[in-house]
Amino acid sequence: MAHLWSGRFAGDPDKDLFDFGSSFAFDRRLFQDDVTGSLAWAEGLERAGVLSAADAASIRTALEQILESGQDPRFYDSAAAASDEDVHSFVERELIARVGDAGRRLHTGRSRNEQVALDLRLYLKRRVPLLQAALVRLVEALLDRAESAGAAMMPSYTHLRRAQPILVSHFFLAHVAALRRDHRRLASVLDEIDELPLGSGAIAGTSYEIDVTFLAARLGFSRIVANSVDATGERDFVASFLHAAALSMVHLSRICEDLILFTSEEFGFLELADAAATGSSLMPQKKNPDPLELVRGKSGRVIGRLAGWLTTMKGLPIGYSKDLQEDKEALFDAEDTLAGSLAAVASVVRGLDIRGTVSGRAASGLLLATDVAD
Ligand code: ARG
């Protein structure tokens, strides 16, 4: 079995250990970004005079075909793909299968260490705006409920004891305020990842005359990393993303907790749509807020991803170590969980019925004591 690096080895790696180290099952998610990076690298090599115009052209055509084939999920499950260590090896093998030695030359001056750093940045550049759009949809749902609440009142709570009367809209807008900060936090993740790591090589840079300023512009980066040793071995931006995701989940969890309380029989300020609740198999009177409970529960999982990732990074010597491969499952799981949770909460919020008479009654009487005294 030939691997990217098998040249100096006499025998094949142990099958179980190879499978243990393989990341293709999950990093195939970076496929599009890996091809995007490779297309740019081929141009960089051509401009540096390392690749002939003919080689560069055939590599470009083949990579475009590979990108096209990647639309079909079966592409990743071929017999040959079963022995690919990661998405970078997968794309390179497919390329060599199409253009032979020219495909091998694409790896000139390039290491998977910088490739994976680039792919992750490109991936987040594509995906973070989708999470921001999902946040906006939830904010819109909350604004819609705030508007339809009109002049309805409810008690505000401190220590979960009745405090002062507020508009129901004031309550909805409190959660909007937190989500707006989440949106900005994701924008600052986008700013952090806006640096091209190519040119870093495996750790110490490259001796080929690669025009990184051109590559940065070509790939949509406004800056270039400051240090190759750092750039190939740092994933602070993954931690920043996980922190942004974890804090968003904390905010969603608090929305869920409020809605679980306020839709309960004890409060009754809000009513869940039937479509947003589940029944009990035993107790016919129950209307359970399962989606809200699940989001509250899943917040623990994203917080765990952040704690886990910080722990993975903390003992690493400077430069790339294989430990860093753990970044991807943490990132993808946090992303999927946040995306699913944002959509679920937005859907529940859209169906909320506001019981202004009940909430108004709870907000009358002694709650005005402060205003009367003032
Ligand atoms: N799959 C690897 C990762 O995710 C790619 C980088 C491999 N580099 C290496 N020197 N083995 O980190």
XYZ file of C-alpha atoms and ligand atoms in Angstrom:
386
model
C 0.000 0.000 0.000
C 1.557 3.325 -1.059
C 1.079 6.338 1.171
C 2.181 9.926 0.661
C 5.115 9.262 2.926
C 5.893 5.561 2.326
C 9.081 6.136 0.259
C 11.581 5.503 3.033
C 9.671 2.692 4.738
C 10.438 -0.961 4.033
C 7.064 -2.401 5.024
C 3.423 -1.424 5.315
C 2.148 0.145 8.513
C 0.208 -2.018 10.943
C -3.353 -2.079 9.628
C -5.045 -1.389 12.965
C -2.656 1.431 13.798
C -3.119 2.925 10.353
C -6.898 2.838 10.766
C -6.514 4.335 14.238
C -4.611 7.298 12.800
C -6.764 7.786 9.725
C -8.967 10.882 9.659
C -10.643 10.440 6.282
C -13.914 9.272 7.825
C -14.426 12.787 9.212
C -12.064 15.164 7.398
C -13.723 14.435 4.051
C -15.847 17.353 5.128
C -12.866 19.517 4.130
C -12.848 18.075 0.604
C -14.029 21.226 -1.182
C -11.571 23.376 0.774
C -8.686 21.002 0.084
C -9.343 21.206 -3.654
C -9.729 25.003 -3.480
C -6.367 25.240 -1.716
C -4.747 22.877 -4.221
C -6.011 24.866 -7.215
C -4.414 27.982 -5.747
C -1.191 26.136 -4.866
C -0.868 24.897 -8.468
C -1.056 28.520 -9.626
C 1.486 29.530 -7.003
C 3.890 26.821 -8.202
C 3.401 27.807 -11.828
C 4.113 31.457 -11.050
C 7.240 30.364 -9.165
C 8.388 28.483 -12.270
C 8.208 25.108 -10.487
C 5.349 23.730 -12.566
C 5.270 24.028 -16.347
C 2.230 25.732 -17.856
C 1.180 22.366 -19.318
C 1.428 20.561 -15.949
C -0.431 23.379 -14.202
C -3.196 23.274 -16.802
C -3.665 19.514 -16.552
C -3.656 19.688 -12.737
C -6.290 22.426 -12.837
C -8.555 20.469 -15.188
C -8.201 17.307 -13.104
C -8.875 19.119 -9.811
C -12.014 20.638 -11.311
C -13.183 17.169 -12.360
C -12.398 15.864 -8.874
C -14.419 18.683 -7.337
C -17.306 17.768 -9.606
C -17.061 14.049 -8.702
C -17.162 15.054 -5.025
C -20.831 16.012 -5.451
C -21.617 12.292 -5.383
C -21.237 10.789 -1.892
C -20.221 7.429 -3.402
C -17.014 9.077 -4.631
C -15.590 8.913 -1.081
C -16.417 5.246 -0.617
C -14.479 3.712 -3.501
C -12.245 0.699 -2.822
C -9.144 2.883 -3.355
C -10.404 5.516 -0.907
C -10.551 2.888 1.833
C -6.774 3.129 2.181
C -6.582 6.928 2.140
C -5.249 8.312 5.383
C -6.941 11.687 5.136
C -8.676 14.025 2.722
C -5.327 15.408 1.511
C -4.104 11.921 0.554
C -7.484 11.219 -1.046
C -7.346 14.276 -3.319
C -3.706 13.652 -4.208
C -4.336 10.004 -5.113
C -7.307 10.982 -7.276
C -5.161 13.626 -8.960
C -2.292 11.233 -9.684
C -4.776 8.685 -11.030
C -5.832 11.322 -13.567
C -2.615 13.100 -14.533
C 0.219 10.850 -13.324
C 3.533 12.459 -12.369
C 2.277 16.017 -12.857
C -0.067 15.267 -9.955
C 2.871 14.208 -7.783
C 4.586 17.526 -8.488
C 1.707 19.468 -6.911
C 2.990 18.563 -3.456
C 6.284 20.365 -4.166
C 7.158 22.740 -1.343
C 3.928 21.914 0.446
C 3.170 19.965 3.603
C -0.068 18.549 4.921
C 0.654 20.509 8.080
C -0.009 23.830 6.344
C -2.641 22.246 4.112
C -4.836 21.186 7.001
C -4.398 24.597 8.660
C -5.497 26.225 5.406
C -8.418 23.853 4.829
C -9.831 24.466 8.294
C -9.621 28.223 7.845
C -11.313 28.001 4.439
C -13.970 25.707 5.906
C -14.777 28.111 8.729
C -14.839 31.029 6.294
C -17.668 29.211 4.492
C -19.508 27.819 7.473
C -19.425 30.534 10.141
C -21.631 32.872 8.037
C -24.251 30.086 7.916
C -24.337 29.995 11.708
C -24.619 33.774 11.763
C -27.584 33.542 9.388
C -29.208 30.966 11.696
C -28.688 33.346 14.630
C -30.383 36.095 12.632
C -33.373 33.811 11.972
C -33.734 33.154 15.694
C -33.451 36.870 16.448
C -36.196 37.525 13.886
C -38.438 34.939 15.540
C -37.903 36.580 18.951
C -38.528 40.061 17.512
C -41.732 38.804 15.957
C -42.932 37.485 19.336
C -41.861 40.744 21.028
C -43.900 42.706 18.547
C -46.984 40.553 18.860
C -46.803 40.811 22.675
C -47.750 44.490 22.297
C -48.487 46.030 25.701
C -48.696 42.691 27.549
C -46.966 42.723 30.947
C -45.254 40.042 32.983
C -43.207 39.998 36.159
C -39.451 40.151 35.804
C -37.571 37.834 38.155
C -34.415 38.096 40.212
C -33.444 35.054 42.282
C -36.450 33.570 40.452
C -38.658 35.678 42.744
C -41.023 38.280 41.318
C -39.153 41.580 40.953
C -40.696 44.401 38.899
C -43.287 44.418 36.108
C -41.900 44.497 32.579
C -43.321 44.300 29.092
C -43.302 40.760 27.701
C -41.437 42.269 24.745
C -38.718 43.428 27.167
C -38.212 39.770 28.123
C -37.906 38.603 24.514
C -35.509 41.425 23.688
C -33.274 40.463 26.627
C -32.507 37.200 24.850
C -32.021 39.044 21.561
C -29.316 41.152 23.222
C -27.288 38.038 24.081
C -27.692 36.606 20.569
C -26.450 39.840 19.026
C -23.245 39.454 21.018
C -22.957 35.873 19.719
C -23.168 37.186 16.181
C -20.340 39.636 16.837
C -18.278 36.923 18.519
C -18.550 34.795 15.367
C -17.532 37.840 13.316
C -14.382 38.080 15.393
C -13.669 34.378 14.714
C -13.913 35.216 11.001
C -11.403 37.989 11.563
C -9.033 35.661 13.447
C -9.014 33.048 10.672
C -8.396 35.644 7.977
C -4.685 34.747 7.617
C -3.074 32.613 4.929
C -0.898 29.823 6.387
C 0.515 28.635 3.002
C 4.236 29.095 2.600
C 4.809 27.705 6.089
C 5.774 24.254 4.750
C 5.867 21.558 7.396
C 7.221 24.038 9.931
C 10.159 26.107 8.677
C 8.743 27.620 5.479
C 9.619 26.799 1.899
C 12.663 27.545 -0.239
C 10.554 27.880 -3.398
C 9.697 31.418 -4.424
C 6.015 31.213 -3.646
C 4.188 34.529 -3.886
C 2.136 34.321 -0.722
C 0.669 37.790 -1.259
C -0.804 36.542 -4.515
C -2.054 33.316 -2.855
C -3.673 35.255 -0.024
C -5.584 37.451 -2.474
C -6.433 34.425 -4.618
C -7.930 32.582 -1.620
C -9.627 35.600 -0.070
C -7.340 36.185 2.922
C -6.450 39.731 3.896
C -3.363 38.821 5.946
C -0.545 36.276 5.988
C 0.476 34.382 9.121
C 3.399 35.948 10.965
C 5.338 32.774 11.846
C 5.502 29.363 10.162
C 6.395 27.444 13.342
C 3.341 28.903 15.047
C 1.041 28.676 12.023
C 1.504 24.945 11.434
C 1.037 24.020 15.084
C -1.600 26.428 16.392
C -5.355 26.000 16.464
C -6.304 28.954 18.632
C -8.946 29.772 16.061
C -10.582 26.394 16.701
C -10.671 27.238 20.414
C -12.124 30.670 19.590
C -14.787 29.069 17.442
C -15.604 26.506 20.127
C -15.812 29.274 22.710
C -18.201 31.266 20.511
C -20.271 28.118 19.906
C -20.282 27.136 23.584
C -21.383 30.582 24.708
C -24.157 30.599 22.087
C -25.290 27.249 23.446
C -25.287 28.716 26.957
C -27.564 31.498 25.699
C -29.829 29.021 23.930
C -29.945 26.928 27.075
C -31.091 29.966 29.085
C -33.784 30.749 26.511
C -34.907 27.136 26.777
C -34.954 27.237 30.553
C -37.112 30.387 30.532
C -39.498 28.910 27.990
C -39.757 25.621 29.872
C -40.673 27.558 33.029
C -43.004 30.108 31.459
C -44.942 27.513 29.441
C -45.453 25.299 32.515
C -48.847 25.097 34.253
C -47.336 26.936 37.224
C -46.512 30.055 35.172
C -48.711 29.770 32.066
C -47.451 33.064 30.556
C -46.720 31.365 27.241
C -48.106 28.315 25.496
C -46.133 25.910 23.321
C -47.542 25.055 19.905
C -48.632 21.412 19.737
C -46.089 20.899 16.962
C -43.294 21.954 19.337
C -44.196 19.572 22.163
C -44.496 15.861 22.740
C -47.017 13.882 24.762
C -46.450 11.368 27.496
C -47.052 7.686 26.867
C -48.528 7.395 30.360
C -50.011 10.735 31.408
C -52.529 12.162 28.911
C -52.486 15.696 30.352
C -48.774 16.262 29.627
C -47.351 18.537 26.948
C -43.615 18.123 27.223
C -41.130 20.699 25.926
C -38.699 18.047 24.592
C -36.926 20.167 21.960
C -36.166 22.839 24.566
C -34.896 20.258 27.029
C -32.714 18.692 24.360
C -31.083 21.988 23.440
C -30.484 22.692 27.143
C -28.915 19.238 27.396
C -26.791 19.636 24.282
C -25.228 22.816 25.636
C -23.191 20.545 27.933
C -21.803 18.730 24.953
C -20.501 21.871 23.213
C -19.022 23.205 26.460
C -17.346 19.784 26.733
C -15.884 20.143 23.230
C -14.317 23.467 24.241
C -12.898 22.059 27.485
C -11.671 18.958 25.659
C -9.964 20.941 22.927
C -8.188 23.310 25.331
C -6.950 20.244 27.196
C -5.639 18.664 23.982
C -3.698 21.812 23.072
C -2.191 22.570 26.445
C 0.615 20.007 26.530
C 1.788 20.322 22.916
C 5.309 21.362 22.037
C 5.431 24.180 19.485
C 5.008 22.949 15.884
C 2.653 20.309 14.487
C 1.830 17.161 16.435
C -0.743 14.582 15.450
C -2.794 15.493 18.522
C -3.996 18.447 16.454
C -5.990 16.078 14.265
C -8.488 15.962 17.144
C -9.538 19.523 16.264
C -11.883 18.444 13.499
C -14.348 16.225 15.307
C -14.605 18.817 18.068
C -15.250 21.588 15.573
C -17.715 19.670 13.376
C -19.699 18.353 16.312
C -19.947 21.799 17.908
C -20.975 23.301 14.585
C -23.663 20.684 13.909
C -25.004 20.892 17.448
C -25.214 24.679 17.375
C -26.814 24.746 13.907
C -29.414 22.149 14.907
C -30.140 23.890 18.201
C -30.540 27.346 16.635
C -33.065 25.981 14.147
C -34.970 24.054 16.838
C -35.262 27.035 19.197
C -36.323 29.349 16.355
C -39.032 26.892 15.385
C -40.360 26.640 18.970
C -40.263 30.437 19.439
C -42.235 31.029 16.220
C -45.083 28.892 17.566
C -45.296 30.492 21.037
C -48.677 31.808 22.056
C -48.548 34.758 24.467
C -51.004 34.580 27.399
C -50.967 38.279 28.263
C -53.874 38.093 30.711
C -52.172 35.454 32.844
C -48.752 37.113 32.752
C -50.324 40.550 33.392
C -52.155 39.289 36.460
C -48.870 37.934 37.859
C -47.298 41.361 37.299
C -49.817 43.383 39.268
C -50.066 44.313 42.950
C -46.983 44.378 45.150
C -44.612 44.374 42.178
C -45.055 48.116 41.868
C -43.817 48.667 45.439
C -40.525 50.176 44.230
C -42.277 52.602 41.886
C -44.768 53.602 44.572
C -41.946 54.265 47.029
C -39.952 56.184 44.377
N -4.844 14.459 9.088
C -3.845 15.336 9.596
C -4.473 16.309 10.625
O -5.615 16.457 10.612
C -3.235 16.114 8.480
C -1.866 16.600 8.782
C -0.942 15.449 8.788
N 0.398 15.840 8.990
C 1.316 14.991 9.400
N 2.508 15.420 9.523
N 1.012 13.749 9.685
O -3.835 16.925 11.415
